[in-house]
Structure formats: C-alpha cells, structure tokens
C-alpha cells in the first residue's frame, strides 16, 4: 500500500469522527455581528486536545475587538514540527459567520444530517475546513513517515470583518511566518486569485422638519436618492470592464444597508448608506476609492444645504498569484483529479477572503478545501447552508496527500 493509499484508508476509517467534530463546531454559534467568538475557540481547543493536538490561544485585547465593533476574539494556532529543511505550511479557516437569518428548514446550529448533507450555519463556509485541515493533519501524523518542515493550523475569527484581527493579528504580532498557505475554499477548484473589496459608510445630513411645513427642513433622503441613482448609474459602467482572470467577471457595487428618518411625519434629517464595491484583481484600490468618492460628491453637489461624510469601513486588496505557489497548486490539482475523478481547474473567485493578508506579506497562498462547485450550491450565507459529506471526505484526502508530497523527506 502506498503512502497516499494509507492516508486515504486512515481518513475513511476515521470519517465518522470527522463528521462528529464538524457537528460540534456547528453547534456553537459564531454570529458576527455581534462577534462573541471566544467561546467557539475554547470549544475547538477542547476538541483538538482530545485528538492530542495542542491549540495555542491568542486572545485579541478587548479594546481592539470592541473598537472593531465585535465582542471577543481568540485565534488558535496548532503547530506540528517535523524534520529540518522543509517548508512550513499554514492551513487557515475562519469560524466567524454571518447570522443565520430567516427561512431555515433545519436548525442552523443543529448540525443535522439528511441525505448525505450536513446542515448548519458555517457547515460549508468555513467550519468545514476546521475539520478538513484537522483530519488531514491527523492522517499525515498517522503515517509516522519521515517528513521535513511543518504544518500549522490557523483557526481565526474575523474574516467577515476583513481579517485584520484574525490572520492579520497573528502576522502583525510575529506569531507565525509560514512559507505557504492554504485557506478555506471549495473542493472543485484551486482558487489563486480573488476580488478586492471596498466598503464605505456614507452619512447624508440635512435638517429635520415637520412634514406639514417641509420647506423649513432639508430632506436628507431626497439627497440620498440622488446619490444612490448616481452610484447605480456607475454600476452599469462597471459591467463593461472585464477581468482577464477566469472566474472573475467585472467590478460591481452593492448598497446593502440604508438607515434614516425618525417618523413618517418628519422630514428626514439624516440617512446612512453602507456600500460594498468589489474590485477585480486588475484594479488599483486607491483609484477605485477616489472614483467612488467623486461620484458621491458630484451627486451631493446638486442638493443644496446637504452635507455628506464618507467613512471607509474596509479596504481588502485582491488576491494575486505569487511566485512560489506552483508546487502547492500542482499537488492539489494532481490529487484532486485522482480523488474526484475529474480535472480540478485553477480559477479566481468574486469573493474576497482574509487569505489576502498572507499574500500581501509575500507568502504564496491558495484557496482549497471542502465545499461545492459554487457558493450558490451550498447556500452559504443563506438559509439551509449545507455541506455534502462526501465532498468533505474527498477534500480531506486531497489536502492530506498534498501535505505529504510537499513535506515528504526521501530516505
């Protein structure tokens, strides 16, 4: 039996435990906001200890977390060192998730299994890869083969807010410096590039007045509508800009939240818009932000006595392929094709992730892990999010095989 076959056999023999591990992770809520995620890290560390894996707990100071608008973050690092001379490979997955919302037919924190699928918030994105990476590492250890280098598991809790207090915190504080990174993703593709994201808060201020005498006020909502129309017109122009990265189409803008007014009989004196501008890898974030600010300013200029404040909430740069990622990409593709029985392409994705924070520091990174062919298939961030368990099994095999190839020390 080859080393790869032995890895597969171990994963098959322990797959029920892997599923139970994922169920336990799904049962601890990590809705972000509010972002009280330290309890999940504690539970994860407890479960890892049961496998003989020590998880270092790196709590982000409360002042930093609260300044970010969250409640608690404890990031985890599991270190496994082998012989000298090899690469240090980090496997990163995030435990924070968006709140479940409405429309579920399954308990979002139940970890229920039906027709070969495990249901729950973060079952697909990305608590699934807590399980993928943990059991890939355990399978690798089971070989007791000569290896060079090391593996780190990075389980973090800030991806939904940009990652600065997740991977960013670990990197900025010198707690890790891997040579290669694999981050939570999808088992049917190796993602080597993704969009960037600019998020902004636009506060439009006018003057409140009684609706019976509206001329005594300044309607902030009317001005906000003018700004919205200008942004949506710009959005049509974005569709004409095409990316050369497979899997990425064009830039786009979404206004995801609007708040304003005090009552139906009051002219609104304040309206707040929150927008999300996705940037294709070819775009310069500085130019993109300047252009969005220009569009807003020009629209507001046509609204007398209106003031506008623009606050940047997030600037996430795009993920770009870096030299040095070839061995990791090729190993994932090779074993992906063997395990899944079909070619595994490389591509980009319109999502943005916190893996970019590794890339920004010159660390080659790719996105690969358990999941469907598309985000849409898994219902990620929608009701009844789920993971096909056979995808979890196969992705775990691919990751474990890849780690062995990159760390194997020939006799």
Tab-separated table of N, CA and C in Angstrom, residues 178-257:
chain	number	residue	atom	x	y	z
A	178	UNK	N	4.580	31.527	7.851
A	178	UNK	CA	4.658	30.327	7.027
A	178	UNK	C	5.298	30.602	5.671
A	179	UNK	N	5.688	29.521	5.005
A	179	UNK	CA	6.232	29.628	3.650
A	179	UNK	C	5.137	29.523	2.595
A	180	UNK	N	4.094	28.768	2.916
A	180	UNK	CA	2.961	28.574	2.018
A	180	UNK	C	1.679	28.567	2.848
A	181	UNK	N	0.572	28.945	2.214
A	181	UNK	CA	-0.713	28.969	2.918
A	181	UNK	C	-1.794	28.340	2.046
A	182	UNK	N	-2.608	27.522	2.684
A	182	UNK	CA	-3.834	27.024	2.076
A	182	UNK	C	-4.980	27.520	2.940
A	183	UNK	N	-5.971	28.151	2.326
A	183	UNK	CA	-7.084	28.718	3.087
A	183	UNK	C	-8.394	28.100	2.642
A	184	UNK	N	-9.378	28.184	3.516
A	184	UNK	CA	-10.665	27.525	3.309
A	184	UNK	C	-11.275	27.876	1.962
A	185	UNK	N	-11.770	26.853	1.272
A	185	UNK	CA	-12.320	27.095	-0.053
A	185	UNK	C	-13.238	25.995	-0.522
A	186	UNK	N	-13.082	25.601	-1.789
A	186	UNK	CA	-14.004	24.665	-2.427
A	186	UNK	C	-13.233	23.523	-3.071
A	187	UNK	N	-13.774	22.330	-2.951
A	187	UNK	CA	-13.049	21.141	-3.362
A	187	UNK	C	-13.021	20.930	-4.869
A	188	UNK	N	-13.764	21.707	-5.616
A	188	UNK	CA	-13.794	21.507	-7.063
A	188	UNK	C	-12.953	22.516	-7.833
A	189	UNK	N	-12.166	23.303	-7.132
A	189	UNK	CA	-11.288	24.240	-7.820
A	189	UNK	C	-10.195	24.697	-6.869
A	190	UNK	N	-9.074	25.089	-7.456
A	190	UNK	CA	-7.991	25.689	-6.689
A	190	UNK	C	-8.011	27.173	-7.027
A	191	UNK	N	-8.369	27.983	-6.059
A	191	UNK	CA	-8.510	29.421	-6.301
A	191	UNK	C	-7.174	30.108	-6.039
A	192	UNK	N	-6.675	30.818	-7.031
A	192	UNK	CA	-5.390	31.504	-6.912
A	192	UNK	C	-5.521	33.023	-6.968
A	193	UNK	N	-6.749	33.524	-7.168
A	193	UNK	CA	-6.957	34.977	-7.214
A	193	UNK	C	-8.390	35.267	-6.779
A	194	UNK	N	-8.596	36.427	-6.169
A	194	UNK	CA	-9.966	36.832	-5.864
A	194	UNK	C	-10.088	38.342	-5.881
A	195	UNK	N	-11.326	38.788	-5.902
A	195	UNK	CA	-11.618	40.218	-5.926
A	195	UNK	C	-11.152	40.915	-4.646
A	196	UNK	N	-10.952	42.205	-4.761
A	196	UNK	CA	-10.797	43.044	-3.590
A	196	UNK	C	-12.145	43.623	-3.213
A	197	UNK	N	-12.199	44.293	-2.078
A	197	UNK	CA	-13.473	44.848	-1.618
A	197	UNK	C	-13.239	46.162	-0.885
A	198	UNK	N	-14.008	47.154	-1.267
A	198	UNK	CA	-14.040	48.444	-0.577
A	198	UNK	C	-15.423	48.612	0.022
A	199	UNK	N	-15.500	48.808	1.339
A	199	UNK	CA	-16.772	49.080	1.988
A	199	UNK	C	-16.730	50.470	2.604
A	200	UNK	N	-17.822	51.219	2.426
A	200	UNK	CA	-17.875	52.600	2.872
A	200	UNK	C	-19.211	52.897	3.535
A	201	UNK	N	-19.172	53.835	4.475
A	201	UNK	CA	-20.388	54.342	5.112
A	201	UNK	C	-20.549	55.799	4.689
A	202	UNK	N	-21.691	56.092	4.114
A	202	UNK	CA	-21.976	57.440	3.616
A	202	UNK	C	-23.098	58.040	4.464
A	203	UNK	N	-22.804	59.113	5.176
A	203	UNK	CA	-23.803	59.775	6.018
A	203	UNK	C	-24.242	61.069	5.343
A	204	UNK	N	-25.523	61.123	5.029
A	204	UNK	CA	-26.109	62.287	4.355
A	204	UNK	C	-26.903	63.073	5.400
A	205	UNK	N	-26.542	64.336	5.575
A	205	UNK	CA	-27.203	65.162	6.594
A	205	UNK	C	-27.941	66.338	5.960
A	206	UNK	N	-29.193	66.498	6.414
A	206	UNK	CA	-29.994	67.656	6.028
A	206	UNK	C	-30.480	68.364	7.276
A	207	UNK	N	-31.799	68.591	7.370
A	207	UNK	CA	-32.369	69.240	8.546
A	207	UNK	C	-33.781	68.706	8.763
A	208	UNK	N	-34.032	68.187	9.951
A	208	UNK	CA	-35.367	67.673	10.277
A	208	UNK	C	-36.382	68.805	10.280
A	209	UNK	N	-37.625	68.466	9.917
A	209	UNK	CA	-38.725	69.442	9.968
A	209	UNK	C	-40.042	68.678	10.011
A	210	UNK	N	-41.099	69.353	10.462
A	210	UNK	CA	-42.434	68.756	10.456
A	210	UNK	C	-42.880	68.574	9.009
A	211	UNK	N	-43.512	67.435	8.726
A	211	UNK	CA	-43.939	67.158	7.350
A	211	UNK	C	-45.007	68.139	6.861
A	212	UNK	N	-45.681	68.833	7.804
A	212	UNK	CA	-46.688	69.825	7.400
A	212	UNK	C	-46.039	71.087	6.850
A	213	UNK	N	-44.768	71.346	7.247
A	213	UNK	CA	-44.054	72.529	6.743
A	213	UNK	C	-42.670	72.086	6.254
A	214	UNK	N	-42.632	71.250	5.208
A	214	UNK	CA	-41.371	70.656	4.758
A	214	UNK	C	-40.348	71.676	4.286
A	215	UNK	N	-40.835	72.865	3.872
A	215	UNK	CA	-39.891	73.868	3.368
A	215	UNK	C	-38.961	74.387	4.460
A	216	UNK	N	-39.283	74.104	5.727
A	216	UNK	CA	-38.406	74.542	6.822
A	216	UNK	C	-37.277	73.542	7.092
A	217	UNK	N	-37.302	72.440	6.382
A	217	UNK	CA	-36.268	71.424	6.559
A	217	UNK	C	-35.461	71.200	5.292
A	218	UNK	N	-34.526	70.298	5.381
A	218	UNK	CA	-33.723	69.882	4.227
A	218	UNK	C	-33.756	68.356	4.191
A	219	UNK	N	-34.338	67.809	3.152
A	219	UNK	CA	-34.615	66.376	3.071
A	219	UNK	C	-33.353	65.562	2.748
A	220	UNK	N	-32.833	64.898	3.767
A	220	UNK	CA	-31.625	64.091	3.565
A	220	UNK	C	-31.909	62.863	2.709
A	221	UNK	N	-33.135	62.348	2.787
A	221	UNK	CA	-33.463	61.155	1.997
A	221	UNK	C	-33.500	61.474	0.509
A	222	UNK	N	-34.020	62.636	0.173
A	222	UNK	CA	-34.061	63.027	-1.231
A	222	UNK	C	-32.638	63.135	-1.793
A	223	UNK	N	-31.749	63.667	-0.997
A	223	UNK	CA	-30.350	63.749	-1.431
A	223	UNK	C	-29.728	62.357	-1.516
A	224	UNK	N	-30.084	61.493	-0.568
A	224	UNK	CA	-29.562	60.131	-0.590
A	224	UNK	C	-30.014	59.397	-1.853
A	225	UNK	N	-31.251	59.650	-2.281
A	225	UNK	CA	-31.762	59.042	-3.512
A	225	UNK	C	-30.924	59.500	-4.711
A	226	UNK	N	-30.569	60.777	-4.739
A	226	UNK	CA	-29.731	61.283	-5.835
A	226	UNK	C	-28.370	60.589	-5.842
A	227	UNK	N	-27.818	60.388	-4.659
A	227	UNK	CA	-26.532	59.696	-4.556
A	227	UNK	C	-26.674	58.239	-4.987
A	228	UNK	N	-27.751	57.592	-4.548
A	228	UNK	CA	-27.996	56.206	-4.949
A	228	UNK	C	-28.127	56.078	-6.456
A	229	UNK	N	-28.874	56.968	-7.077
A	229	UNK	CA	-29.043	56.922	-8.525
A	229	UNK	C	-27.704	57.067	-9.243
A	230	UNK	N	-26.867	57.952	-8.726
A	230	UNK	CA	-25.548	58.143	-9.337
A	230	UNK	C	-24.691	56.892	-9.193
A	231	UNK	N	-24.756	56.271	-8.026
A	231	UNK	CA	-23.981	55.044	-7.804
A	231	UNK	C	-24.473	53.909	-8.693
A	232	UNK	N	-25.790	53.786	-8.826
A	232	UNK	CA	-26.327	52.710	-9.662
A	232	UNK	C	-26.033	52.952	-11.144
A	233	UNK	N	-25.995	54.211	-11.560
A	233	UNK	CA	-25.584	54.506	-12.935
A	233	UNK	C	-24.130	54.101	-13.153
A	234	UNK	N	-23.301	54.361	-12.147
A	234	UNK	CA	-21.899	53.964	-12.228
A	234	UNK	C	-21.774	52.444	-12.287
A	235	UNK	N	-22.656	51.771	-11.587
A	235	UNK	CA	-22.631	50.312	-11.563
A	235	UNK	C	-22.831	49.736	-12.967
A	236	UNK	N	-23.648	50.385	-13.773
A	236	UNK	CA	-23.846	49.929	-15.149
A	236	UNK	C	-22.551	50.051	-15.954
A	237	UNK	N	-21.765	51.095	-15.675
A	237	UNK	CA	-20.490	51.259	-16.370
A	237	UNK	C	-19.495	50.173	-15.953
A	238	UNK	N	-19.565	49.753	-14.691
A	238	UNK	CA	-18.651	48.705	-14.217
A	238	UNK	C	-18.816	47.420	-15.010
A	239	UNK	N	-20.036	47.149	-15.453
A	239	UNK	CA	-20.297	45.907	-16.176
A	239	UNK	C	-19.530	45.818	-17.498
A	240	UNK	N	-19.093	46.960	-17.989
A	240	UNK	CA	-18.358	46.990	-19.255
A	240	UNK	C	-16.862	46.726	-19.074
A	241	UNK	N	-16.407	46.698	-17.804
A	241	UNK	CA	-14.998	46.441	-17.502
A	241	UNK	C	-14.848	44.952	-17.214
A	242	UNK	N	-14.064	44.251	-18.010
A	242	UNK	CA	-13.970	42.803	-17.870
A	242	UNK	C	-12.608	42.389	-17.340
A	243	UNK	N	-12.625	41.436	-16.415
A	243	UNK	CA	-11.385	40.892	-15.874
A	243	UNK	C	-10.861	39.782	-16.780
A	244	UNK	N	-9.551	39.637	-16.815
A	244	UNK	CA	-8.918	38.558	-17.569
A	244	UNK	C	-8.719	37.309	-16.719
A	245	UNK	N	-9.127	37.362	-15.444
A	245	UNK	CA	-8.970	36.229	-14.536
A	245	UNK	C	-10.190	35.321	-14.634
A	246	UNK	N	-9.969	34.055	-14.951
A	246	UNK	CA	-11.078	33.105	-15.039
A	246	UNK	C	-11.805	33.039	-13.703
A	247	UNK	N	-13.141	33.072	-13.762
A	247	UNK	CA	-13.942	33.020	-12.546
A	247	UNK	C	-14.312	34.385	-12.008
A	248	UNK	N	-13.682	35.420	-12.523
A	248	UNK	CA	-13.978	36.796	-12.125
A	248	UNK	C	-14.551	37.508	-13.344
A	249	UNK	N	-15.628	38.251	-13.158
A	249	UNK	CA	-16.285	38.875	-14.304
A	249	UNK	C	-15.957	40.360	-14.422
A	250	UNK	N	-16.592	41.176	-13.603
A	250	UNK	CA	-16.445	42.624	-13.706
A	250	UNK	C	-16.596	43.243	-12.323
A	251	UNK	N	-16.203	44.499	-12.163
A	251	UNK	CA	-16.443	45.185	-10.885
A	251	UNK	C	-17.940	45.401	-10.681
A	252	UNK	N	-18.347	45.543	-9.431
A	252	UNK	CA	-19.743	45.877	-9.172
A	252	UNK	C	-19.868	46.504	-7.797
A	253	UNK	N	-21.012	47.148	-7.606
A	253	UNK	CA	-21.261	47.883	-6.377
A	253	UNK	C	-22.622	47.497	-5.824
A	254	UNK	N	-22.699	47.332	-4.521
A	254	UNK	CA	-23.954	46.999	-3.867
A	254	UNK	C	-24.157	47.916	-2.661
A	255	UNK	N	-25.338	48.493	-2.560
A	255	UNK	CA	-25.710	49.227	-1.357
A	255	UNK	C	-26.518	48.264	-0.503
A	256	UNK	N	-25.916	47.802	0.586
A	256	UNK	CA	-26.508	46.724	1.347
A	256	UNK	C	-27.314	47.151	2.556
A	257	UNK	N	-27.196	48.422	2.954
A	257	UNK	CA	-27.935	48.856	4.147
A	257	UNK	C	-28.249	50.345	4.045
